[in-house]
Every structure is written in structure tokens, then in C-alpha cells.
XYZ file of N, CA and C in Angstrom:
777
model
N 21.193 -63.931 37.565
C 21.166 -62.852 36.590
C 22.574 -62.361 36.256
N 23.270 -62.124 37.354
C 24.733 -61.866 37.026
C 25.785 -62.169 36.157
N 25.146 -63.513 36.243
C 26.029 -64.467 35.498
C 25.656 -65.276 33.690
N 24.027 -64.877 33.897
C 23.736 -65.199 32.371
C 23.984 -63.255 32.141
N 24.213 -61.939 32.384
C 24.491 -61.372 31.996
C 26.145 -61.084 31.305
N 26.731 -61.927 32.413
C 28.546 -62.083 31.907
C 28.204 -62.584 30.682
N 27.640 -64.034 30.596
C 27.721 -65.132 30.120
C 27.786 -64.746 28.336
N 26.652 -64.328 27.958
C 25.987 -63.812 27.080
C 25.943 -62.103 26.596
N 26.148 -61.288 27.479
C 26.634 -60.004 27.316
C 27.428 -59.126 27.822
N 28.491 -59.893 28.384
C 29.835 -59.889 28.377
C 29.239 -58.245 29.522
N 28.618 -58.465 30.558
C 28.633 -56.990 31.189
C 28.198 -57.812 32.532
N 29.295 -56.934 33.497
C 29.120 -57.157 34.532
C 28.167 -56.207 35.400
N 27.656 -56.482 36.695
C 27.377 -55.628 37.442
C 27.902 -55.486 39.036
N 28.296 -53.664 38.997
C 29.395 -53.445 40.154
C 28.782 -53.397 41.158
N 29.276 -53.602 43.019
C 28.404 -53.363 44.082
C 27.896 -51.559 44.213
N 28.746 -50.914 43.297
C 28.508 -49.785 44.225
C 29.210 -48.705 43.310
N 28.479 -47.343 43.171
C 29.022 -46.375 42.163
C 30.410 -46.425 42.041
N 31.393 -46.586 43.357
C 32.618 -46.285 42.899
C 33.457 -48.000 42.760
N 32.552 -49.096 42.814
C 33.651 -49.952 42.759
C 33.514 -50.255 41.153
N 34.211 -49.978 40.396
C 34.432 -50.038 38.795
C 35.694 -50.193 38.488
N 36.100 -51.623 37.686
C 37.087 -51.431 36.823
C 37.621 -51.221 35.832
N 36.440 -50.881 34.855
C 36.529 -51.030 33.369
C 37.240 -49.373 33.331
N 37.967 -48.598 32.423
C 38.559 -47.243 32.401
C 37.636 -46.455 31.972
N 36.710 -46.680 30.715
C 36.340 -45.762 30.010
C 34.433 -45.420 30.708
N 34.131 -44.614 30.338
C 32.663 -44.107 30.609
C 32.327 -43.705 29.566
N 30.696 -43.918 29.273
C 29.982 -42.916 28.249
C 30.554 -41.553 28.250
N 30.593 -40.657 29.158
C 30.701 -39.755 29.258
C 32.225 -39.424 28.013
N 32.965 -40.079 28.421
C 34.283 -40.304 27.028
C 34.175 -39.970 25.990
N 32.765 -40.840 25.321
C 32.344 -40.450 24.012
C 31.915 -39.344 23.571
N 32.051 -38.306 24.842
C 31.165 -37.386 24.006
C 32.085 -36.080 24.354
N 33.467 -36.601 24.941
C 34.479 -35.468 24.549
C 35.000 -35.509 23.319
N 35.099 -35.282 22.698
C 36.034 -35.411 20.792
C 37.046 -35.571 21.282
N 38.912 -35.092 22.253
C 39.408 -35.830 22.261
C 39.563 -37.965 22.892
N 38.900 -37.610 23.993
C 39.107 -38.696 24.479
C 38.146 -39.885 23.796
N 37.052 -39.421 22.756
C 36.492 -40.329 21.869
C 37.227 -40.666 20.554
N 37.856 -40.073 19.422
C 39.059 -40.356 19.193
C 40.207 -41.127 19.678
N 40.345 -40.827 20.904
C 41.768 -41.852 21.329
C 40.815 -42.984 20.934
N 39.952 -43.456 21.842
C 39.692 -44.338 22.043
C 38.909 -45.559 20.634
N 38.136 -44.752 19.621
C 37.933 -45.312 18.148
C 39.245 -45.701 17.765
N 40.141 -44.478 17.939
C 41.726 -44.933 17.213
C 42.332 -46.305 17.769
N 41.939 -46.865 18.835
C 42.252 -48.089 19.718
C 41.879 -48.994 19.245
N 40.321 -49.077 18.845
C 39.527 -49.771 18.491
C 39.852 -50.016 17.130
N 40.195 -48.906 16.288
C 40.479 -49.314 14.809
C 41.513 -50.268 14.722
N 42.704 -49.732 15.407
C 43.990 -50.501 15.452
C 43.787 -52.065 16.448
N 42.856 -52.673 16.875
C 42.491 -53.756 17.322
C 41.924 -54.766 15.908
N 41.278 -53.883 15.428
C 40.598 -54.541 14.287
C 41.669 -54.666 12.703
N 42.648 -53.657 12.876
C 43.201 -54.224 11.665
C 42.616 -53.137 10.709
N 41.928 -52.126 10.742
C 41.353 -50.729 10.530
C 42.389 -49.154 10.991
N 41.920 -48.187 10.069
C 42.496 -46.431 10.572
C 41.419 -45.980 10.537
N 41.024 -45.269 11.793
C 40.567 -44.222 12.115
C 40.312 -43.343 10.651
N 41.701 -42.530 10.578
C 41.904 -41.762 9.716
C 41.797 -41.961 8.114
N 41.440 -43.468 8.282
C 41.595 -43.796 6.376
C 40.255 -44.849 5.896
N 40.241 -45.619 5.162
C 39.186 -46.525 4.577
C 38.323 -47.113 5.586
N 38.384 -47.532 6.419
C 38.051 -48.270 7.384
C 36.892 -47.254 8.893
N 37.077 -46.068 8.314
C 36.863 -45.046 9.564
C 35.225 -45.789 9.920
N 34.547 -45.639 8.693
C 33.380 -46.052 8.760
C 32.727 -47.204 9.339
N 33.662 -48.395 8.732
C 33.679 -49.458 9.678
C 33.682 -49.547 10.481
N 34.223 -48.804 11.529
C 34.771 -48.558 13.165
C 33.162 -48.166 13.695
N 32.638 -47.207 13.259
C 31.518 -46.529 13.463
C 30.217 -48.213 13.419
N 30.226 -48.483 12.553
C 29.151 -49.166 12.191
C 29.332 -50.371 13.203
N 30.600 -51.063 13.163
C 31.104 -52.095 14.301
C 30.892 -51.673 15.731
N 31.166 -50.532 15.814
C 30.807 -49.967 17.515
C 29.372 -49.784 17.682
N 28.819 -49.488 16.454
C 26.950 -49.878 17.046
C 26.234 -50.983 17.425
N 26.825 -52.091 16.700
C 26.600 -53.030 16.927
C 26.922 -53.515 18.129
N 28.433 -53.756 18.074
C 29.097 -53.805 19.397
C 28.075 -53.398 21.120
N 28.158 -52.225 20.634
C 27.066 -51.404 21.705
C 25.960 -51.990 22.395
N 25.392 -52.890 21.046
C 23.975 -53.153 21.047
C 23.913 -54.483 22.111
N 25.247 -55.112 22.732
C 25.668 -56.085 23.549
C 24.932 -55.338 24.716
N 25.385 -54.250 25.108
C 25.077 -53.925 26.086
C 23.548 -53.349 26.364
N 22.765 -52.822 24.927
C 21.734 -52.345 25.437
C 20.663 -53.546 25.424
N 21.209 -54.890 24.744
C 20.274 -56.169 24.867
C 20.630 -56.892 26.742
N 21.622 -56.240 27.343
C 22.315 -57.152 28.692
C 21.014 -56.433 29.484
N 20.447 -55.004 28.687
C 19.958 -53.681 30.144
C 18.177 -54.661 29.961
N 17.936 -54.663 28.199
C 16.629 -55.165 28.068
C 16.828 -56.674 29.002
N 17.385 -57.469 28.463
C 16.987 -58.872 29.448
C 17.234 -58.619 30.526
N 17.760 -57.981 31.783
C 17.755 -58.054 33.002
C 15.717 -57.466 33.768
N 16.124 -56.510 32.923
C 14.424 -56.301 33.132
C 13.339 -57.106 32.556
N 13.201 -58.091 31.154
C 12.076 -58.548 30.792
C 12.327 -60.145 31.511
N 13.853 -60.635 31.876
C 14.082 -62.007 32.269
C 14.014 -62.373 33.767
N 14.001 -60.621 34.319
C 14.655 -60.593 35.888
C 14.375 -59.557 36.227
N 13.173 -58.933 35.968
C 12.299 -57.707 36.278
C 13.704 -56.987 37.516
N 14.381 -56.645 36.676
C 15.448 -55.609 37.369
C 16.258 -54.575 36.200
N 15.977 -53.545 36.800
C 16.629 -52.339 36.019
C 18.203 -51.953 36.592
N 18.975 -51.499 35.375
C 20.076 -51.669 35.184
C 20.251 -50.043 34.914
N 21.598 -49.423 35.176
C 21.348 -48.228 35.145
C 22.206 -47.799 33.970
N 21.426 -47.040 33.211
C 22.347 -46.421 31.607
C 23.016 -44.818 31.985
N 22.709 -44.666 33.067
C 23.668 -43.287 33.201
C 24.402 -43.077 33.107
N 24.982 -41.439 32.125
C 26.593 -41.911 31.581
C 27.703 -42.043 32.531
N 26.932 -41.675 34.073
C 28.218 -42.013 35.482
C 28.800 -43.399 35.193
N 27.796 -44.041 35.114
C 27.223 -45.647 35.673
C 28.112 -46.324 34.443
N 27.613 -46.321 33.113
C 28.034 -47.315 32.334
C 29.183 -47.283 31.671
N 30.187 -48.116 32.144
C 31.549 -47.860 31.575
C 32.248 -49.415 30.580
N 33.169 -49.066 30.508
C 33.370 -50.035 28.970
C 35.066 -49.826 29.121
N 35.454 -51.542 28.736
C 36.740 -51.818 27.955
C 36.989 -52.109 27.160
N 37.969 -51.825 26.340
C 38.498 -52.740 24.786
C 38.875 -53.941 24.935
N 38.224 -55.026 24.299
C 39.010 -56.909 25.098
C 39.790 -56.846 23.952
N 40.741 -56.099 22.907
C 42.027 -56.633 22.607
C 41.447 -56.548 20.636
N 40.642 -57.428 20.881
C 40.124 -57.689 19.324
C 38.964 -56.616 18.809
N 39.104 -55.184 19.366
C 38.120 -54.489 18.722
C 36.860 -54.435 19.346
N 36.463 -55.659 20.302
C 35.481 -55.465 21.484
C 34.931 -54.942 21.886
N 34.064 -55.181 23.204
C 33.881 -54.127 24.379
C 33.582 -55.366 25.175
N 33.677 -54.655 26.789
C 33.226 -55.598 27.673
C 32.589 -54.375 28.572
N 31.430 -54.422 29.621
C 30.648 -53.504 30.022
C 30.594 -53.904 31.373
N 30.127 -52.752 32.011
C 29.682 -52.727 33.386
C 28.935 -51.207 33.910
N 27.996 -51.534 34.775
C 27.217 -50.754 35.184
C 26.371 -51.183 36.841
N 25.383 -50.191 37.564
C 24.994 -50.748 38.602
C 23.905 -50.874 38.578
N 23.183 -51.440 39.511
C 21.670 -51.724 39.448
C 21.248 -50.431 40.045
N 19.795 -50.096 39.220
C 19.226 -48.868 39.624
C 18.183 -49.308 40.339
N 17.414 -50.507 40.020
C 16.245 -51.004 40.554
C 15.932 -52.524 40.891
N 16.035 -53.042 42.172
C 16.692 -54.658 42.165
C 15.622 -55.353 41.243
N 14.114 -54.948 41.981
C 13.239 -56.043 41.664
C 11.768 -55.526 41.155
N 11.260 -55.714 40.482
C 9.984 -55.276 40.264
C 8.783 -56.421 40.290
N 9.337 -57.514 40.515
C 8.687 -58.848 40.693
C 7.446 -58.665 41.478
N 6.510 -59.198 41.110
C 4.976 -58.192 42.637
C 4.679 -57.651 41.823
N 4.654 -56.330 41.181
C 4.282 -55.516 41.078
C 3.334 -55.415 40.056
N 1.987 -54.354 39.961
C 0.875 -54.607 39.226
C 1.155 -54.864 38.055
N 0.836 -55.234 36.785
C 0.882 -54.930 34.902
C 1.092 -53.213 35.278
N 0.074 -52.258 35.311
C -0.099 -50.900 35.123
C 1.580 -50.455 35.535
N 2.100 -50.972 36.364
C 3.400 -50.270 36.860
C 4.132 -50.647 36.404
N 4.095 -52.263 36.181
C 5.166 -52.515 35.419
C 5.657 -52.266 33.700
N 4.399 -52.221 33.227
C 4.342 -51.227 32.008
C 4.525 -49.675 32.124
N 4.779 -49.537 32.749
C 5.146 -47.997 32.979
C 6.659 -47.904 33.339
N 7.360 -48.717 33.864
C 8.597 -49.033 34.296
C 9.454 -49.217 32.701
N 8.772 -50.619 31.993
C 9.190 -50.560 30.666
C 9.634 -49.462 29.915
N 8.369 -49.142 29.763
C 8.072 -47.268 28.662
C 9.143 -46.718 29.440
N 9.364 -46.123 30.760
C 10.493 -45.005 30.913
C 12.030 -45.794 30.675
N 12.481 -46.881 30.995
C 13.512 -47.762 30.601
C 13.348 -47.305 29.055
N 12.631 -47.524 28.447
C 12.684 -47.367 26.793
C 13.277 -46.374 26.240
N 12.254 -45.154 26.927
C 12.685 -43.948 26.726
C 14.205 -43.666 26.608
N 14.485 -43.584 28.416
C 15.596 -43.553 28.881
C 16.766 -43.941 27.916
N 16.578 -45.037 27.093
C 17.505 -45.686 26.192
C 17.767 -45.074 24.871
N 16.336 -45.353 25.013
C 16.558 -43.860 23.057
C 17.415 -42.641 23.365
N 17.386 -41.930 24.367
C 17.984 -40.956 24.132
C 19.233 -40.882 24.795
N 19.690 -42.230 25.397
C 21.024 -42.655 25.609
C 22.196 -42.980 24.233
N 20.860 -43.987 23.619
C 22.075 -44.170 21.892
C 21.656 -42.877 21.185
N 20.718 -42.149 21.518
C 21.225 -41.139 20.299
C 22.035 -40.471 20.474
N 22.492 -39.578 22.284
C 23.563 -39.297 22.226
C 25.201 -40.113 22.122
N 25.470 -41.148 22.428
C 26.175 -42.095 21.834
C 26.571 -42.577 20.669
N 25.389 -42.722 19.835
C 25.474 -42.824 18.195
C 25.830 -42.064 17.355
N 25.432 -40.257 18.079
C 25.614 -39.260 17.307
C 27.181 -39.073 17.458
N 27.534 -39.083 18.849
C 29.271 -38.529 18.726
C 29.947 -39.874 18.303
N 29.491 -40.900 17.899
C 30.546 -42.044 17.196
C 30.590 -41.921 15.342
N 29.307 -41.453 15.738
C 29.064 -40.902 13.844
C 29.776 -40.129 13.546
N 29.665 -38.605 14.347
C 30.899 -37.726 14.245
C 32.194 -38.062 14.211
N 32.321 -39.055 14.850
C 34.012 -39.263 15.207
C 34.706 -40.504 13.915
N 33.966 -40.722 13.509
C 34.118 -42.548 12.476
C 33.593 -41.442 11.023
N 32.662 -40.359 11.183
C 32.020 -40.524 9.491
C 30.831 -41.703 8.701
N 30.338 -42.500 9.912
C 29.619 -43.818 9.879
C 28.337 -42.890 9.816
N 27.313 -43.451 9.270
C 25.575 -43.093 9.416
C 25.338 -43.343 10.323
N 24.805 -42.638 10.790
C 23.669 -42.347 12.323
C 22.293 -43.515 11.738
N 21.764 -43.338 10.949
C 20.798 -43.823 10.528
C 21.364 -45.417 10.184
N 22.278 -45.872 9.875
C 22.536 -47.252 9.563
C 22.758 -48.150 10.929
N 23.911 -47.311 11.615
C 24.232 -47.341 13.038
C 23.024 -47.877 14.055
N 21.996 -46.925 13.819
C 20.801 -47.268 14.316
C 19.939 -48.434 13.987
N 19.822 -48.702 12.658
C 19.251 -50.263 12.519
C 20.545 -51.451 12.920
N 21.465 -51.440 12.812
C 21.904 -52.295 13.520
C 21.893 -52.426 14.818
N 21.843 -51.212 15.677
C 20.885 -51.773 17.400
C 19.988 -52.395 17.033
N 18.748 -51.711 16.388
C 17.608 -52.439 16.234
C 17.575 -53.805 16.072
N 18.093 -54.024 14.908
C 18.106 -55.734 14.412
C 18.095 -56.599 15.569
N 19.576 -56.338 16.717
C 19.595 -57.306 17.977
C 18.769 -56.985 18.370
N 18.121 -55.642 19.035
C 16.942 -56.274 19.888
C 15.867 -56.833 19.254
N 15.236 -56.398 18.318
C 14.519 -57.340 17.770
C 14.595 -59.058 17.868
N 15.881 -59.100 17.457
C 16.226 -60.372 17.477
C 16.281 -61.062 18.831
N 16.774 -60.364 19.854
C 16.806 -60.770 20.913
C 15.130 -61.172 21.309
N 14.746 -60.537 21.185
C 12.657 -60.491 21.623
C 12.515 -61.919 21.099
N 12.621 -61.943 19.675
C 12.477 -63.505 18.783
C 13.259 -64.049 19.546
N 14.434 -64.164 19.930
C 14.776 -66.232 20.717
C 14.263 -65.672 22.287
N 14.225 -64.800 23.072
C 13.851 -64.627 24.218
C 11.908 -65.837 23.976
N 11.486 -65.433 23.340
C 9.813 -65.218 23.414
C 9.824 -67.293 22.392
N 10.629 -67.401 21.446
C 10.579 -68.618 21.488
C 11.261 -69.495 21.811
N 12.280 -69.468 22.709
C 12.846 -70.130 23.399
C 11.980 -70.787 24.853
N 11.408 -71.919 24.958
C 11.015 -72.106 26.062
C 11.992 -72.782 27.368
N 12.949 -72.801 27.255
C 14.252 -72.661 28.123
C 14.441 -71.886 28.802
N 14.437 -70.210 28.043
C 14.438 -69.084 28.335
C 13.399 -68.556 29.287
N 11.948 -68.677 28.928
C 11.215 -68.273 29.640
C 10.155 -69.401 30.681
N 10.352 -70.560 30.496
C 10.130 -71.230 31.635
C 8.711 -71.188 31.875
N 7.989 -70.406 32.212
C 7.000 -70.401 32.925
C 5.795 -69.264 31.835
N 5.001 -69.959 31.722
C 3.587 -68.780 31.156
C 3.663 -67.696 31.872
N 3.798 -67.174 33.070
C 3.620 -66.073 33.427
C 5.001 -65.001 32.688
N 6.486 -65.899 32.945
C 7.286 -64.684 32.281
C 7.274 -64.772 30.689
N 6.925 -65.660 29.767
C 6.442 -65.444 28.726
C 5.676 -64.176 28.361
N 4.683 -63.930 29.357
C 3.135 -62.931 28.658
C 4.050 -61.590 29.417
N 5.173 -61.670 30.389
C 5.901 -60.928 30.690
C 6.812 -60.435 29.170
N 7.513 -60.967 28.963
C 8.662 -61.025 27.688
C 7.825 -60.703 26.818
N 6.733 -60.827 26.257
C 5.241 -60.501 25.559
C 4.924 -59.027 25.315
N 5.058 -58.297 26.876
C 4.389 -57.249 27.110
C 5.910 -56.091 27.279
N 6.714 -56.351 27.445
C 7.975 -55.734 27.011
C 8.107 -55.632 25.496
N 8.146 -56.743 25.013
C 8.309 -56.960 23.585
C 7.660 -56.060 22.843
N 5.924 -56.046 23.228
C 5.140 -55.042 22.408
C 5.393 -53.447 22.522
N 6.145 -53.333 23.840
C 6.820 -52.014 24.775
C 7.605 -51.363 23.456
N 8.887 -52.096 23.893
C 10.135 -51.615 22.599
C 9.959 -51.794 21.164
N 9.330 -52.776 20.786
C 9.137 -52.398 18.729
C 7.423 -51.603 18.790
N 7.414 -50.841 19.922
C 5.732 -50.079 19.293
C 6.675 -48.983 18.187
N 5.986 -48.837 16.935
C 6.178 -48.087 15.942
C 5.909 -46.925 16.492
N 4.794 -46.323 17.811
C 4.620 -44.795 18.005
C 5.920 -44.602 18.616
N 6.618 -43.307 18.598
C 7.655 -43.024 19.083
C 8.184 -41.595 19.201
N 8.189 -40.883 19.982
C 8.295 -39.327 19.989
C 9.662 -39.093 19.431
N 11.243 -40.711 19.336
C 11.689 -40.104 18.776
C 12.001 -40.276 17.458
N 12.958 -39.432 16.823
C 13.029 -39.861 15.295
C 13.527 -41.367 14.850
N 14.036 -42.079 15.954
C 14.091 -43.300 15.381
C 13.610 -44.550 16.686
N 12.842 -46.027 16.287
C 12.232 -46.284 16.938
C 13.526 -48.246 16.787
N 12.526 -48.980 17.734
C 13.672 -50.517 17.296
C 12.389 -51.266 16.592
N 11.330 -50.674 16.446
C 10.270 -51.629 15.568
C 10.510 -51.159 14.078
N 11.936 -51.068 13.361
C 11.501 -50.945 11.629
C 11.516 -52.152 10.936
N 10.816 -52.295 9.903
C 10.859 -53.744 9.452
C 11.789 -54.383 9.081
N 12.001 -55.572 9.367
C 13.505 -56.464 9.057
C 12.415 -57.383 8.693
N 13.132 -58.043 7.330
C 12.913 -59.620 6.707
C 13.655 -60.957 7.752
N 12.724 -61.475 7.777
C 13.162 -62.875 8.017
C 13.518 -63.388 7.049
N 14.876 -64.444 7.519
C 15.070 -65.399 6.535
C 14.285 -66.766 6.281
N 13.896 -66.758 5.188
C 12.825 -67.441 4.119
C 13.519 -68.885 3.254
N 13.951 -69.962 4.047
C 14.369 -70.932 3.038
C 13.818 -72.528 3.149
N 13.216 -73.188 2.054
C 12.254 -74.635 2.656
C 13.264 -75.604 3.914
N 14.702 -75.690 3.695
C 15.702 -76.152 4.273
C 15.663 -75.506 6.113
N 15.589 -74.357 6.085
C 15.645 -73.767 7.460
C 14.448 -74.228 8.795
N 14.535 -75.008 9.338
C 13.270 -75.492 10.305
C 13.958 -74.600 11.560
N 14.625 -73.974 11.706
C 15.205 -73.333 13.148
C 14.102 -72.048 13.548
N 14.685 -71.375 14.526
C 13.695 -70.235 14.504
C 13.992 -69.248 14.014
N 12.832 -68.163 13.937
C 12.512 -67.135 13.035
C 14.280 -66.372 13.102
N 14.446 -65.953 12.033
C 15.899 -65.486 11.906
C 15.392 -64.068 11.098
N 16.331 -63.113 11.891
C 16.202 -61.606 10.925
C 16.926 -61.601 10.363
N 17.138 -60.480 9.140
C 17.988 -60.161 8.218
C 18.257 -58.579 8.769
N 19.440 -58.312 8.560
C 19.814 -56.881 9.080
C 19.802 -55.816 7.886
N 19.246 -54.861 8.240
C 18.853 -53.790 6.605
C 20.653 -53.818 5.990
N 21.050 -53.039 6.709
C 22.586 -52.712 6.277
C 23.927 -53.947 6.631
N 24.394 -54.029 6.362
C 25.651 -54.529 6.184
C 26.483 -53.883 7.161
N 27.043 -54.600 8.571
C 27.885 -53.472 9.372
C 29.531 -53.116 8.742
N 29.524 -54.136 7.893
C 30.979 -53.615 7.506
C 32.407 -54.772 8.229
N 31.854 -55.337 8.925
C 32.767 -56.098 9.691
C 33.719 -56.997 8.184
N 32.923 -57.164 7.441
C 34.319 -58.428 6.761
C 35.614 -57.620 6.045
N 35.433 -56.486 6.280
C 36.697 -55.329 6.176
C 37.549 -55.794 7.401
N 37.461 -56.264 8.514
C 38.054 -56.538 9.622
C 39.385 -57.664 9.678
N 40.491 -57.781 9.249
C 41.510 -58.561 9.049
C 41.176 -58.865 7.750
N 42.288 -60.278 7.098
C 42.153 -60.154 5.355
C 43.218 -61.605 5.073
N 43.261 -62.346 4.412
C 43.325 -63.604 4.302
C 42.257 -64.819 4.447
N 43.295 -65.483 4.989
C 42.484 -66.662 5.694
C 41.770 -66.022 7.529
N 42.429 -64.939 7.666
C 42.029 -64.104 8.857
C 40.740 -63.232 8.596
N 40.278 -63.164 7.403
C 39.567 -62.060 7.273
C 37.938 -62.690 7.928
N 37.413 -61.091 8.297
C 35.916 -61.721 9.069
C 35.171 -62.630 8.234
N 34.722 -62.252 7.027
C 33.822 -62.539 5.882
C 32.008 -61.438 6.489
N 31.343 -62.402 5.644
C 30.192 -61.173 5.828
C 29.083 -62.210 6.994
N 28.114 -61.497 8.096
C 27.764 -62.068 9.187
C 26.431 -62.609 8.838
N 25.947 -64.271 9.526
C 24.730 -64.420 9.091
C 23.960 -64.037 8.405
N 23.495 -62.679 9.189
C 22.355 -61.937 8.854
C 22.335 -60.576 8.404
N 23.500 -60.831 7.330
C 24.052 -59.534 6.208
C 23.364 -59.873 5.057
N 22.774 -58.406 4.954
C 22.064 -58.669 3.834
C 22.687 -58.986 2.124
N 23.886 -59.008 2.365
C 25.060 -59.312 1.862
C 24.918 -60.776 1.150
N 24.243 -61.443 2.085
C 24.833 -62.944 2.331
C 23.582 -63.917 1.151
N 24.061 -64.552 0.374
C 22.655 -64.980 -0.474
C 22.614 -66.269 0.198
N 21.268 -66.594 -0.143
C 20.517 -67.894 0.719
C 21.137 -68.817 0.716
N 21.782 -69.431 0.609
C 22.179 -70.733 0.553
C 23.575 -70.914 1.424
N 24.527 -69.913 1.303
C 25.746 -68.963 1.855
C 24.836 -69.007 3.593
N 23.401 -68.823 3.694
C 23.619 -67.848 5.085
C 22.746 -69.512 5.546
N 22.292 -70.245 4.772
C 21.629 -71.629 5.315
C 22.805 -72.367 6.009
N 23.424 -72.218 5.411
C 24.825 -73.156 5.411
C 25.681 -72.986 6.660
N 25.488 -71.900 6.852
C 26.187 -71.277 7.694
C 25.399 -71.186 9.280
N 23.934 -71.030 9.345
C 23.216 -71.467 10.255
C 23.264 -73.096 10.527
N 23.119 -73.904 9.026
C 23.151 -74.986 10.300
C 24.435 -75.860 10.548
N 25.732 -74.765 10.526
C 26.943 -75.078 10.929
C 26.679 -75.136 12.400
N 26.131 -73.844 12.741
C 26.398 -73.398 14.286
C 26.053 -74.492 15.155
């Protein structure tokens, strides 16, 4: 688990509350100065100001960004029935140079493996919870601090996990065995249930991409545009990502079956 968590979401996990190397903590974000320094870091990685055209970008790129880490917390629990801890002690974060993040946090709960459906669906739901009202406070002071939508910010988490559920659930690599399938199944139906006490949920509708050429698997389209091809400019510049709604069909075919 450790290591398809590096591998793939760039987040480690520490032995022990105080052995951490990464500098920054959630908790950061939600001072106004020390969240500032740290966007201002991030802008100037990317080739972006804080203070000028780009503020927004910063905002919309760090949700996404983010969303690395809240897809590392979902697969440890639906791949490796182990909970990961989002407390703002616990989860801390570096800049890797290019505008990044790289993550780390500790385990709150090793194993839930054994344990009935009834509990383990109940384990899900409070993990869920727990999360919503982790990015909203997170989302809200990056919105504040960038000028980015809270509401756009937010479908771009969504999109990855969504997306993540789609190659988790058809990937049979991934899930190996019928039993963690109807596992990955019953998580899945967990996080996109549309009921939701809060104002925003990860089940809103995203289009799949639709082309006779495409035989790969189901691919989402992301509502908003994060803004990334503002990010450097030349032959350096990002351009616009797969699954920007930006991107017209043939542009985003092309480009899938590069990969």
C-alpha cells in the first residue's frame, strides 16, 4: 500500500505523529498570512502572480492538485481497507518545485479487512463525511486567498474521484479478486450518493467522452476548465488537459491514444 500510494499519489505515510518531513500543514491554510506565503510560492513555481492575472489559476490548480491527495485517502481504504488520517495535525504537504504538492499523513486505522458489510459501510460514510468538511474548509481559505470559485474548485475534486471509481472498478488488475471489486462497488455507491447534508456532494454529473474511434475506458469530461494552460507559454506552455472541456473531440482522441 505504501508504495502504490508514493507511486501514484505522490503521498507518503509517516511512522508516527511527530516523524514528518514535509514543512507545511493544513492547518497553514487557514492562517491568511502563512496561506499567502505559501500560494505566492506556488504561483511563482508555475510561472503565475498571486497578485495579478493568474491569481485564479493558482486557486483552481491547487484544487485539483489537492484532489491527489484526497484520491491517495479514498484508495487506501476501498484497495486496502485502511484509513488514512485527514486531520489538519496529520496532513502536511510540500511544494516539488513545479507548482506541485507532495503529501504525507498517518494511519488512523490499519485494517478493516474481517469486518462485517454493516461496519464497513459505516466506516466509509464517516471517512466521507470527514472529507467533505475537510475540503470545504480548505477550498474555502484557497478561494479566499487566489479569488478562484469555491464552486468550480469543487468539481474539479469531484471529476478525479469520480474518475478514480471508473479505472479503480474497471480495471481488473486493480481489483483482482470479486470480492474487492463488490468492495470498490460499495464505496463507490458510498461517495457519488447524490443525498448529502452538505452543500456540495462528488456525485454531479460529468459527460463521458463519446467518440466511434475511442475503445479505451469510460473517460470523464471535467465541467470547468482548471486553468492550467495559463501555466508557462511557448513551446513550454501547459496547453489545455485531456479532459477540459475546452478540448474538442478529435484534439482530446488524439491525445488519449498518444498516452
Amino acid at each position: 500500500m505504501s508504495a502504490t500510494l508514493q507511486h501514484f499519489f505522490v503521498t507518503t505515510i509517516r511512522a508516527s505523529c511527530d516523524d514528518f518531513k514535509y514543512a507545511f500543514h493544513v492547518k497553514d491554510l487557514l492562517n491568511e498570512e502563512k496561506r499567502n506565503s505559501i500560494l505566492r510560492e506556488q504561483a511563482i513555481q508555475q510561472g503565475l502572480q498571486l497578485d495579478g492575472k493568474g491569481a485564479v489559476a493558482v486557486g483552481t490548480l491547487f484544487a485539483k492538485r489537492y484532489s491527489v491527495l484526497v484520491m491517495a485517502v479514498i484508495s487506501a481504504f476501498s484497495l486496502y481497507d485502511t484509513t488514512l488520517s485527514i486531520a489538519d495535525d496529520d496532513v502536511r504537504f510540500e511544494l516539488n518545485g513545479a507548482g506541485g504538492m507532495r503529501y504525507e499523513t498517518r494511519l488512523e486505522r490499519i485494517s478493516l479487512e474481517g469486518e462485517d458489510s454493516v461496519q464497513r459501510r459505516s466506516e466509509s460514510t464517516l471517512l466521507k463525511k470527514k472529507m467533505l468538511l475537510h475540503l470545504e474548509t480548505v477550498l474555502r481559505a484557497v478561494a479566499d486567498g487566489t479569488g478562484a470559485s469555491y464552486n468550480v474548485m469543487w468539481t474539479l475534486v469531484a471529476h478525479n474521484v469520480q474518475q478514480l471509481y471508473v479505472r479503480m472498478v474497471n480495471d481488473q488488475i486493480i481489483w483482482q479478486t470479486n470480492q474487492r471489486l463488490a468492495q470498490i462497488q460499495e464505496d463507490q455507491n458510498i461517495w457519488l450518493d447524490e443525498q448529502n447534508e452538505n452543500a456540495f456532494t462528488f456525485a454531479m454529473k460529468l459527460h463521458r467522452f463519446d467518440h466511434p474511434e475511442w475503445q479505451g475506458p469510460p473517460f470523464l469530461i471535467r465541467r470547468y476548465c482548471c486553468l492550467a494552460y495559463q501555466v508557462g507559454d511557448g513551446s513550454h506552455s501547459h496547453g489545455y488537459c485531456n479532459s477540459c472541456p475546452k478540448l474538442d473531440s478529435e484534439s482530446r482522441l488524439r491525445n488519449l491514444l498518444q498516452q
